[in-house]
mmCIF file of C-alpha atoms in Angstrom:
data_model
loop_
_atom_site.group_PDB
_atom_site.id
_atom_site.type_symbol
_atom_site.label_atom_id
_atom_site.label_comp_id
_atom_site.label_asym_id
_atom_site.label_seq_id
_atom_site.Cartn_x
_atom_site.Cartn_y
_atom_site.Cartn_z
ATOM 1 C CA MET P 1 28.473 -8.707 -37.015
ATOM 2 C CA THR P 2 30.183 -11.165 -34.688
ATOM 3 C CA ALA P 3 27.929 -14.077 -33.764
ATOM 4 C CA VAL P 4 28.087 -15.640 -30.317
ATOM 5 C CA LYS P 5 27.041 -19.012 -28.976
ATOM 6 C CA ILE P 6 26.638 -20.569 -25.554
ATOM 7 C CA THR P 7 28.793 -23.682 -25.397
ATOM 8 C CA ALA P 8 28.334 -24.714 -21.755
ATOM 9 C CA SER P 9 25.794 -24.212 -18.980
ATOM 10 C CA ALA P 10 26.104 -25.529 -15.420
ATOM 11 C CA GLY P 11 24.907 -25.018 -11.863
ATOM 12 C CA TYR P 12 25.778 -26.009 -8.306
ATOM 13 C CA LEU P 13 23.819 -26.038 -5.063
ATOM 14 C CA PRO P 14 25.471 -26.541 -1.655
ATOM 15 C CA GLU P 15 24.864 -29.846 0.127
ATOM 16 C CA LYS P 16 23.097 -28.410 3.176
ATOM 17 C CA VAL P 17 19.311 -28.277 2.703
ATOM 18 C CA VAL P 18 17.316 -26.030 5.043
ATOM 19 C CA THR P 19 13.587 -26.694 5.287
ATOM 20 C CA ASN P 20 10.827 -24.310 6.265
ATOM 21 C CA ASP P 21 10.351 -26.259 9.482
ATOM 22 C CA GLU P 22 13.973 -25.581 10.433
ATOM 23 C CA LEU P 23 13.524 -21.856 9.867
ATOM 24 C CA SER P 24 10.341 -21.896 11.961
ATOM 25 C CA GLN P 25 12.519 -22.829 14.927
ATOM 26 C CA LEU P 26 14.474 -19.583 14.495
ATOM 27 C CA MET P 27 11.688 -17.101 13.783
ATOM 28 C CA ASP P 28 7.933 -16.626 13.962
ATOM 29 C CA THR P 29 6.896 -18.481 10.822
ATOM 30 C CA SER P 30 5.744 -21.884 9.611
ATOM 31 C CA ASP P 31 5.964 -24.157 6.601
ATOM 32 C CA GLU P 32 2.334 -23.341 5.769
ATOM 33 C CA TRP P 33 2.962 -19.563 5.850
ATOM 34 C CA ILE P 34 6.124 -19.728 3.751
ATOM 35 C CA VAL P 35 4.648 -22.013 1.085
ATOM 36 C CA SER P 36 1.392 -20.059 0.824
ATOM 37 C CA HIS P 37 3.156 -16.681 0.518
ATOM 38 C CA THR P 38 6.236 -17.628 -1.515
ATOM 39 C CA GLY P 39 5.870 -21.169 -2.873
ATOM 40 C CA ILE P 40 9.299 -21.969 -1.397
ATOM 41 C CA LYS P 41 9.657 -25.389 0.247
ATOM 42 C CA LYS P 42 13.388 -25.463 0.952
ATOM 43 C CA ARG P 43 16.689 -23.801 0.152
ATOM 44 C CA HIS P 44 20.412 -24.658 0.224
ATOM 45 C CA TYR P 45 22.981 -23.015 2.513
ATOM 46 C CA ALA P 46 26.734 -22.995 2.036
ATOM 47 C CA ILE P 47 28.351 -24.274 5.232
ATOM 48 C CA ALA P 48 32.099 -23.577 5.395
ATOM 49 C CA GLU P 49 31.971 -22.582 1.691
ATOM 50 C CA ASN P 50 32.263 -19.038 0.435
ATOM 51 C CA THR P 51 31.053 -17.495 -2.816
ATOM 52 C CA SER P 52 34.301 -18.211 -4.659
ATOM 53 C CA ASP P 53 34.075 -21.892 -3.702
ATOM 54 C CA LEU P 54 30.630 -22.207 -5.279
ATOM 55 C CA ALA P 55 31.700 -20.241 -8.355
ATOM 56 C CA THR P 56 34.836 -22.349 -8.759
ATOM 57 C CA LYS P 57 32.801 -25.569 -8.801
ATOM 58 C CA VAL P 58 30.624 -24.137 -11.568
ATOM 59 C CA ALA P 59 33.688 -22.960 -13.490
ATOM 60 C CA GLN P 60 35.156 -26.457 -13.361
ATOM 61 C CA LYS P 61 31.877 -27.947 -14.575
ATOM 62 C CA LEU P 62 31.732 -25.474 -17.450
ATOM 63 C CA LEU P 63 35.266 -26.256 -18.591
ATOM 64 C CA GLN P 64 34.584 -29.977 -18.449
ATOM 65 C CA GLN P 65 31.340 -29.640 -20.385
ATOM 66 C CA ALA P 66 32.911 -27.436 -23.064
ATOM 67 C CA LYS P 67 36.022 -29.652 -23.179
ATOM 68 C CA LEU P 68 38.199 -26.580 -22.713
ATOM 69 C CA ASP P 69 41.455 -25.901 -20.932
ATOM 70 C CA ALA P 70 41.159 -22.926 -18.567
ATOM 71 C CA THR P 71 43.883 -21.086 -20.486
ATOM 72 C CA LYS P 72 41.433 -20.747 -23.392
ATOM 73 C CA ILE P 73 39.185 -18.412 -21.369
ATOM 74 C CA ASP P 74 39.733 -14.696 -22.083
ATOM 75 C CA LEU P 75 37.329 -13.188 -19.554
ATOM 76 C CA ILE P 76 35.673 -14.207 -16.284
ATOM 77 C CA ILE P 77 32.784 -12.166 -14.882
ATOM 78 C CA VAL P 78 31.272 -13.154 -11.556
ATOM 79 C CA SER P 79 27.904 -11.621 -10.770
ATOM 80 C CA THR P 80 27.451 -11.445 -7.007
ATOM 81 C CA ILE P 81 26.179 -9.300 -4.147
ATOM 82 C CA THR P 82 27.874 -11.562 -1.594
ATOM 83 C CA PRO P 83 31.549 -11.528 -2.602
ATOM 84 C CA ASP P 84 34.255 -13.161 -0.534
ATOM 85 C CA ALA P 85 35.609 -9.681 0.186
ATOM 86 C CA LEU P 86 35.289 -6.102 -0.989
ATOM 87 C CA THR P 87 38.640 -6.702 -2.676
ATOM 88 C CA PRO P 88 40.038 -8.690 -4.393
ATOM 89 C CA ALA P 89 37.265 -9.587 -6.792
ATOM 90 C CA THR P 90 35.712 -13.009 -6.298
ATOM 91 C CA ALA P 91 36.267 -13.531 -10.038
ATOM 92 C CA ALA P 92 40.020 -13.157 -9.498
ATOM 93 C CA ILE P 93 39.879 -15.921 -6.882
ATOM 94 C CA VAL P 94 38.032 -18.144 -9.355
ATOM 95 C CA GLN P 95 40.629 -17.327 -12.026
ATOM 96 C CA LYS P 96 43.383 -18.421 -9.643
ATOM 97 C CA ASN P 97 41.535 -21.578 -8.598
ATOM 98 C CA ILE P 98 41.026 -22.827 -12.157
ATOM 99 C CA GLN P 99 44.382 -21.446 -13.387
ATOM 100 C CA ALA P 100 42.857 -19.393 -16.177
ATOM 101 C CA SER P 101 46.153 -17.593 -16.716
ATOM 102 C CA ASN P 102 45.102 -15.783 -19.898
ATOM 103 C CA ALA P 103 41.850 -14.358 -18.561
ATOM 104 C CA PHE P 104 41.093 -11.014 -16.998
ATOM 105 C CA ALA P 105 38.504 -11.226 -14.232
ATOM 106 C CA TYR P 106 36.213 -8.932 -12.305
ATOM 107 C CA ASP P 107 32.948 -8.883 -10.344
ATOM 108 C CA LEU P 108 29.689 -7.258 -11.366
ATOM 109 C CA SER P 109 27.024 -6.193 -8.879
ATOM 110 C CA ALA P 110 23.478 -5.757 -10.170
ATOM 111 C CA ALA P 111 21.670 -7.760 -7.499
ATOM 112 C CA CYS P 112 19.077 -10.212 -8.812
ATOM 113 C CA ALA P 113 19.473 -8.819 -12.335
ATOM 114 C CA GLY P 114 23.185 -9.619 -12.143
ATOM 115 C CA PHE P 115 23.260 -12.479 -14.631
ATOM 116 C CA ILE P 116 21.417 -10.385 -17.220
ATOM 117 C CA PHE P 117 23.871 -7.499 -16.809
ATOM 118 C CA ALA P 118 26.895 -9.828 -16.781
ATOM 119 C CA LEU P 119 25.813 -11.785 -19.857
ATOM 120 C CA ALA P 120 25.083 -8.561 -21.728
ATOM 121 C CA THR P 121 28.532 -7.255 -20.781
ATOM 122 C CA ALA P 122 30.331 -10.443 -21.820
ATOM 123 C CA GLU P 123 28.506 -10.453 -25.159
ATOM 124 C CA LYS P 124 29.938 -7.011 -25.931
ATOM 125 C CA PHE P 125 33.494 -8.220 -25.315
ATOM 126 C CA ILE P 126 32.980 -11.179 -27.652
ATOM 127 C CA HIS P 127 31.137 -8.976 -30.166
ATOM 128 C CA SER P 128 34.145 -6.635 -30.315
ATOM 129 C CA GLY P 129 36.117 -9.389 -32.004
ATOM 130 C CA MET P 130 39.039 -8.962 -29.598
ATOM 131 C CA TYR P 131 38.079 -11.886 -27.369
ATOM 132 C CA GLN P 132 37.038 -15.457 -28.121
ATOM 133 C CA ARG P 133 35.567 -16.876 -24.909
ATOM 134 C CA ALA P 134 33.962 -15.505 -21.742
ATOM 135 C CA MET P 135 32.905 -17.317 -18.606
ATOM 136 C CA VAL P 136 29.905 -15.712 -16.895
ATOM 137 C CA ILE P 137 29.052 -17.022 -13.425
ATOM 138 C CA SER P 138 26.493 -15.895 -10.876
ATOM 139 C CA ALA P 139 27.331 -16.988 -7.333
ATOM 140 C CA GLU P 140 25.654 -16.061 -4.068
ATOM 141 C CA THR P 141 25.974 -17.015 -0.422
ATOM 142 C CA ASN P 142 22.939 -15.043 0.688
ATOM 143 C CA SER P 143 22.798 -16.949 3.969
ATOM 144 C CA LYS P 144 25.755 -15.004 5.343
ATOM 145 C CA MET P 145 23.797 -11.742 4.924
ATOM 146 C CA MET P 146 20.574 -12.853 6.615
ATOM 147 C CA ASP P 147 18.961 -11.619 9.821
ATOM 148 C CA PHE P 148 17.389 -14.866 11.023
ATOM 149 C CA THR P 149 14.846 -13.004 13.141
ATOM 150 C CA ASP P 150 13.353 -11.290 10.070
ATOM 151 C CA ARG P 151 10.839 -13.607 8.420
ATOM 152 C CA THR P 152 10.031 -11.036 5.736
ATOM 153 C CA SER P 153 13.460 -11.622 4.164
ATOM 154 C CA ALA P 154 15.238 -14.648 5.611
ATOM 155 C CA VAL P 155 12.656 -17.235 4.509
ATOM 156 C CA PHE P 156 13.189 -16.347 0.846
ATOM 157 C CA PHE P 157 16.877 -16.719 0.252
ATOM 158 C CA GLY P 158 19.227 -19.564 -0.562
ATOM 159 C CA ASP P 159 22.773 -20.070 -1.827
ATOM 160 C CA GLY P 160 24.114 -21.423 -5.094
ATOM 161 C CA ALA P 161 26.026 -20.740 -8.285
ATOM 162 C CA ALA P 162 25.476 -21.192 -12.016
ATOM 163 C CA GLY P 163 26.846 -19.887 -15.267
ATOM 164 C CA VAL P 164 27.683 -20.239 -18.938
ATOM 165 C CA ILE P 165 30.568 -20.055 -21.393
ATOM 166 C CA LEU P 166 29.986 -17.621 -24.230
ATOM 167 C CA GLU P 167 32.083 -18.000 -27.405
ATOM 168 C CA LYS P 168 32.588 -16.335 -30.751
ATOM 169 C CA SER P 169 30.732 -18.249 -33.454
ATOM 170 C CA ALA P 170 31.051 -18.559 -37.212
ATOM 171 C CA GLY P 171 27.426 -19.668 -37.447
ATOM 172 C CA ASN P 172 24.102 -18.293 -36.284
ATOM 173 C CA THR P 173 24.109 -16.166 -33.168
ATOM 174 C CA ALA P 174 22.432 -17.365 -29.983
ATOM 175 C CA TYR P 175 22.178 -13.804 -28.676
ATOM 176 C CA LEU P 176 19.204 -12.114 -30.325
ATOM 177 C CA ALA P 177 18.290 -8.994 -28.327
ATOM 178 C CA GLU P 178 18.573 -7.237 -24.976
ATOM 179 C CA LYS P 179 17.113 -4.365 -22.977
ATOM 180 C CA ILE P 180 18.471 -3.379 -19.565
ATOM 181 C CA ALA P 181 17.600 -0.541 -17.194
ATOM 182 C CA THR P 182 18.049 0.930 -13.726
ATOM 183 C CA GLN P 183 15.577 3.147 -11.875
ATOM 184 C CA GLY P 184 17.932 4.517 -9.226
ATOM 185 C CA ASN P 185 15.641 3.540 -6.337
ATOM 186 C CA THR P 186 17.995 2.305 -3.626
ATOM 187 C CA GLU P 187 15.637 2.100 -0.654
ATOM 188 C CA VAL P 188 13.480 -0.903 -1.609
ATOM 189 C CA ILE P 189 16.204 -3.558 -1.371
ATOM 190 C CA HIS P 190 19.643 -3.208 0.214
ATOM 191 C CA SER P 191 22.307 -5.038 2.200
ATOM 192 C CA GLY P 192 25.847 -4.631 3.420
ATOM 193 C CA CYS P 193 25.771 -0.837 3.475
ATOM 194 C CA VAL P 194 29.111 0.608 4.624
ATOM 195 C CA ALA P 195 28.798 3.893 6.478
ATOM 196 C CA PRO P 196 31.333 6.706 5.930
ATOM 197 C CA LEU P 197 33.957 7.437 8.561
ATOM 198 C CA GLN P 198 32.535 9.281 11.583
ATOM 199 C CA LYS P 199 35.700 9.682 13.650
ATOM 200 C CA VAL P 200 39.376 8.852 13.754
ATOM 201 C CA ALA P 201 39.622 6.531 16.741
ATOM 202 C CA ALA P 202 40.845 3.081 17.667
ATOM 203 C CA ASP P 203 37.319 1.767 18.244
ATOM 204 C CA ASN P 204 36.032 2.820 14.814
ATOM 205 C CA TYR P 205 35.220 -0.041 12.448
ATOM 206 C CA PRO P 206 32.767 -0.486 9.574
ATOM 207 C CA GLN P 207 29.310 -1.857 10.278
ATOM 208 C CA LEU P 208 27.492 -3.924 7.658
ATOM 209 C CA ASP P 209 23.719 -4.147 7.893
ATOM 210 C CA ALA P 210 21.722 -7.297 7.185
ATOM 211 C CA PHE P 211 19.750 -7.864 4.008
ATOM 212 C CA TYR P 212 16.521 -5.848 3.810
ATOM 213 C CA GLN P 213 13.701 -5.725 1.298
ATOM 214 C CA ASP P 214 10.365 -3.948 1.267
ATOM 215 C CA GLY P 215 8.159 -6.813 0.121
ATOM 216 C CA ARG P 216 5.187 -4.689 -0.900
ATOM 217 C CA ALA P 217 7.368 -2.281 -2.902
ATOM 218 C CA VAL P 218 9.082 -5.211 -4.642
ATOM 219 C CA TYR P 219 5.688 -6.692 -5.553
ATOM 220 C CA ASN P 220 4.515 -3.371 -6.998
ATOM 221 C CA PHE P 221 7.761 -2.935 -8.927
ATOM 222 C CA VAL P 222 7.449 -6.351 -10.563
ATOM 223 C CA THR P 223 3.729 -6.307 -11.288
ATOM 224 C CA ASN P 224 3.895 -2.811 -12.758
ATOM 225 C CA ASP P 225 7.341 -1.894 -14.080
ATOM 226 C CA VAL P 226 8.802 -5.307 -14.863
ATOM 227 C CA ASN P 227 5.644 -6.549 -16.569
ATOM 228 C CA ALA P 228 5.539 -3.376 -18.667
ATOM 229 C CA HIS P 229 9.236 -3.773 -19.476
ATOM 230 C CA ILE P 230 8.721 -7.340 -20.730
ATOM 231 C CA ALA P 231 5.750 -6.341 -22.891
ATOM 232 C CA GLU P 232 7.699 -3.447 -24.422
ATOM 233 C CA PHE P 233 10.814 -5.577 -25.000
ATOM 234 C CA LEU P 234 8.868 -8.284 -26.815
ATOM 235 C CA ALA P 235 6.928 -5.757 -28.892
ATOM 236 C CA ASP P 236 10.127 -3.914 -29.881
ATOM 237 C CA ASN P 237 11.516 -7.188 -31.222
ATOM 238 C CA GLY P 238 8.335 -8.287 -32.986
ATOM 239 C CA ILE P 239 7.801 -11.188 -30.599
ATOM 240 C CA LYS P 240 4.421 -12.269 -29.264
ATOM 241 C CA PRO P 241 4.405 -14.001 -25.860
ATOM 242 C CA THR P 242 3.047 -17.129 -27.558
ATOM 243 C CA ASP P 243 6.180 -17.194 -29.760
ATOM 244 C CA LEU P 244 8.317 -17.926 -26.697
ATOM 245 C CA ASP P 245 9.408 -21.506 -26.130
ATOM 246 C CA LEU P 246 10.805 -20.917 -22.632
ATOM 247 C CA VAL P 247 10.656 -18.088 -20.103
ATOM 248 C CA ILE P 248 13.151 -17.788 -17.248
ATOM 249 C CA THR P 249 12.630 -14.922 -14.853
ATOM 250 C CA HIS P 250 14.412 -14.074 -11.629
ATOM 251 C CA GLN P 251 13.342 -16.684 -9.102
ATOM 252 C CA ALA P 252 12.091 -14.157 -6.553
ATOM 253 C CA ASN P 253 9.169 -16.251 -5.397
ATOM 254 C CA LEU P 254 6.581 -18.438 -7.069
ATOM 255 C CA ARG P 255 3.753 -15.928 -6.689
ATOM 256 C CA LEU P 256 5.606 -13.252 -8.701
ATOM 257 C CA ILE P 257 6.448 -15.744 -11.452
ATOM 258 C CA GLU P 258 2.769 -16.709 -11.573
ATOM 259 C CA ASN P 259 1.868 -13.014 -11.884
ATOM 260 C CA ILE P 260 4.249 -12.543 -14.818
ATOM 261 C CA ALA P 261 2.801 -15.646 -16.512
ATOM 262 C CA GLN P 262 -0.696 -14.263 -16.048
ATOM 263 C CA HIS P 263 0.333 -10.866 -17.433
ATOM 264 C CA LEU P 264 1.788 -12.546 -20.551
ATOM 265 C CA ALA P 265 -1.250 -14.851 -20.800
ATOM 266 C CA LEU P 266 1.096 -17.844 -20.857
ATOM 267 C CA ASP P 267 0.751 -21.216 -19.213
ATOM 268 C CA ILE P 268 3.063 -21.572 -16.216
ATOM 269 C CA ASP P 269 4.469 -24.703 -17.876
ATOM 270 C CA LYS P 270 6.411 -22.409 -20.236
ATOM 271 C CA PHE P 271 8.366 -21.067 -17.264
ATOM 272 C CA ALA P 272 11.486 -22.708 -15.836
ATOM 273 C CA ILE P 273 11.118 -22.716 -12.049
ATOM 274 C CA ASN P 274 13.555 -23.673 -9.288
ATOM 275 C CA VAL P 275 12.554 -21.261 -6.521
ATOM 276 C CA THR P 276 10.369 -23.902 -4.842
ATOM 277 C CA GLU P 277 13.376 -26.169 -4.220
ATOM 278 C CA ALA P 278 16.261 -23.681 -4.069
ATOM 279 C CA GLY P 279 14.670 -20.492 -2.762
ATOM 280 C CA ASN P 280 15.546 -17.041 -4.037
ATOM 281 C CA THR P 281 19.212 -17.400 -5.018
ATOM 282 C CA SER P 282 19.444 -13.795 -6.235
ATOM 283 C CA SER P 283 21.367 -13.576 -9.537
ATOM 284 C CA VAL P 284 21.857 -17.369 -9.608
ATOM 285 C CA GLY P 285 18.203 -18.277 -10.213
ATOM 286 C CA ILE P 286 18.183 -17.527 -13.950
ATOM 287 C CA PRO P 287 21.398 -19.338 -15.001
ATOM 288 C CA LEU P 288 20.541 -22.227 -12.660
ATOM 289 C CA ALA P 289 17.113 -22.640 -14.288
ATOM 290 C CA LEU P 290 18.755 -22.368 -17.706
ATOM 291 C CA ALA P 291 21.238 -25.129 -16.843
ATOM 292 C CA GLN P 292 18.469 -27.337 -15.473
ATOM 293 C CA ALA P 293 16.362 -26.886 -18.624
ATOM 294 C CA LEU P 294 19.281 -27.713 -20.914
ATOM 295 C CA GLU P 295 20.165 -30.755 -18.810
ATOM 296 C CA GLN P 296 16.620 -31.996 -19.428
ATOM 297 C CA GLY P 297 17.310 -31.897 -23.160
ATOM 298 C CA LYS P 298 15.335 -28.743 -23.970
ATOM 299 C CA ARG P 299 16.679 -26.778 -26.952
ATOM 300 C CA PRO P 300 14.312 -23.791 -27.172
ATOM 301 C CA LYS P 301 14.539 -21.480 -30.177
ATOM 302 C CA LYS P 302 13.167 -18.440 -28.390
ATOM 303 C CA VAL P 303 14.138 -18.039 -24.735
ATOM 304 C CA LEU P 304 13.267 -14.969 -22.681
ATOM 305 C CA LEU P 305 15.498 -14.224 -19.689
ATOM 306 C CA THR P 306 14.299 -11.469 -17.358
ATOM 307 C CA GLY P 307 16.020 -10.366 -14.164
ATOM 308 C CA PHE P 308 15.050 -7.728 -11.624
ATOM 309 C CA GLY P 309 16.321 -6.646 -8.230
ATOM 310 C CA ALA P 310 17.966 -3.992 -6.062
ATOM 311 C CA GLY P 311 18.893 -0.777 -7.744
ATOM 312 C CA LEU P 312 16.205 -1.072 -8.927
ATOM 313 C CA ALA P 313 17.897 -2.924 -11.783
ATOM 314 C CA TYR P 314 16.119 -4.970 -14.408
ATOM 315 C CA GLY P 315 16.572 -6.283 -17.906
ATOM 316 C CA SER P 316 15.771 -8.934 -20.481
ATOM 317 C CA ILE P 317 17.706 -10.967 -23.030
ATOM 318 C CA LEU P 318 16.320 -13.015 -25.903
ATOM 319 C CA LEU P 319 18.286 -16.159 -26.810
ATOM 320 C CA ASP P 320 18.118 -18.873 -29.447
ATOM 321 C CA LEU P 321 19.403 -22.105 -27.895
ATOM 322 C CA SER P 322 18.199 -24.479 -30.594
ATOM 323 C CA GLU P 323 21.812 -25.313 -31.494
ATOM 324 C CA PHE P 324 23.179 -25.650 -27.960
ATOM 325 C CA GLY P 325 25.545 -28.593 -27.742
ATOM 326 C CA LYS P 326 26.016 -28.930 -31.500
#
């Protein structure tokens, strides 16, 4: 079996910080309401930057950290639900920006579970033995999809990017197990829906709707299905929750992370959390928290990554990062 390792991990948040007080000037909400319901204190918005710009900055950080020339990258996957355009792929723009001339590049859309799906996909390419290195980046500019009159959605989301470089390894593998799934429930969370053609006329043009989520349905999905999924995944791999050194879930909101911790009977200190300072960055939350933990010097032997979002898509990956950086 081909072993894989993670050789670089990096994140980027746009400069513009938007506080709860600022949002309260746009909609009927307050800092007290947002913090009590979500735990979110602030988020970052990309001003005059698009998704590819954020992803490119992460790509450059990854190459620098891994001490690699871009031509050594075989594959670039960008997980995003807010691409620069429907085509070309945002990943192709990143490839051009960093001059990764030997890589093939494409986008993957699995909403807030995007990093899980993208990492699992990249691992298969490396595992095949045909490719040596993959760059997996999650990048989102959620702010450009928001309806700033809708406090049930707009107060949650922020922008950012983060990712990893995955390489073939001659040693122990960092990639231990995975389990991914989709329920095929498309009504709970959606954005940017493009309607089919209704007429052939000069005034016909596509309409994209703003981001929407059914908060109560999302809560029920996580507290029931996602919690059950995590328990089953750990049991299938002979892992007890107390065996975990670090847990990184989708940074939906602090209350849901607290619920997952309670369900696993784990102290919240075992969870990497950035939602309070960065908001819900969709697929970015997991790789961003991973990068932040590794920057702090943590080298956990058993790391659980769990993502969940529109689709409804969800999944978990178990990693061993005890040798990261060696």
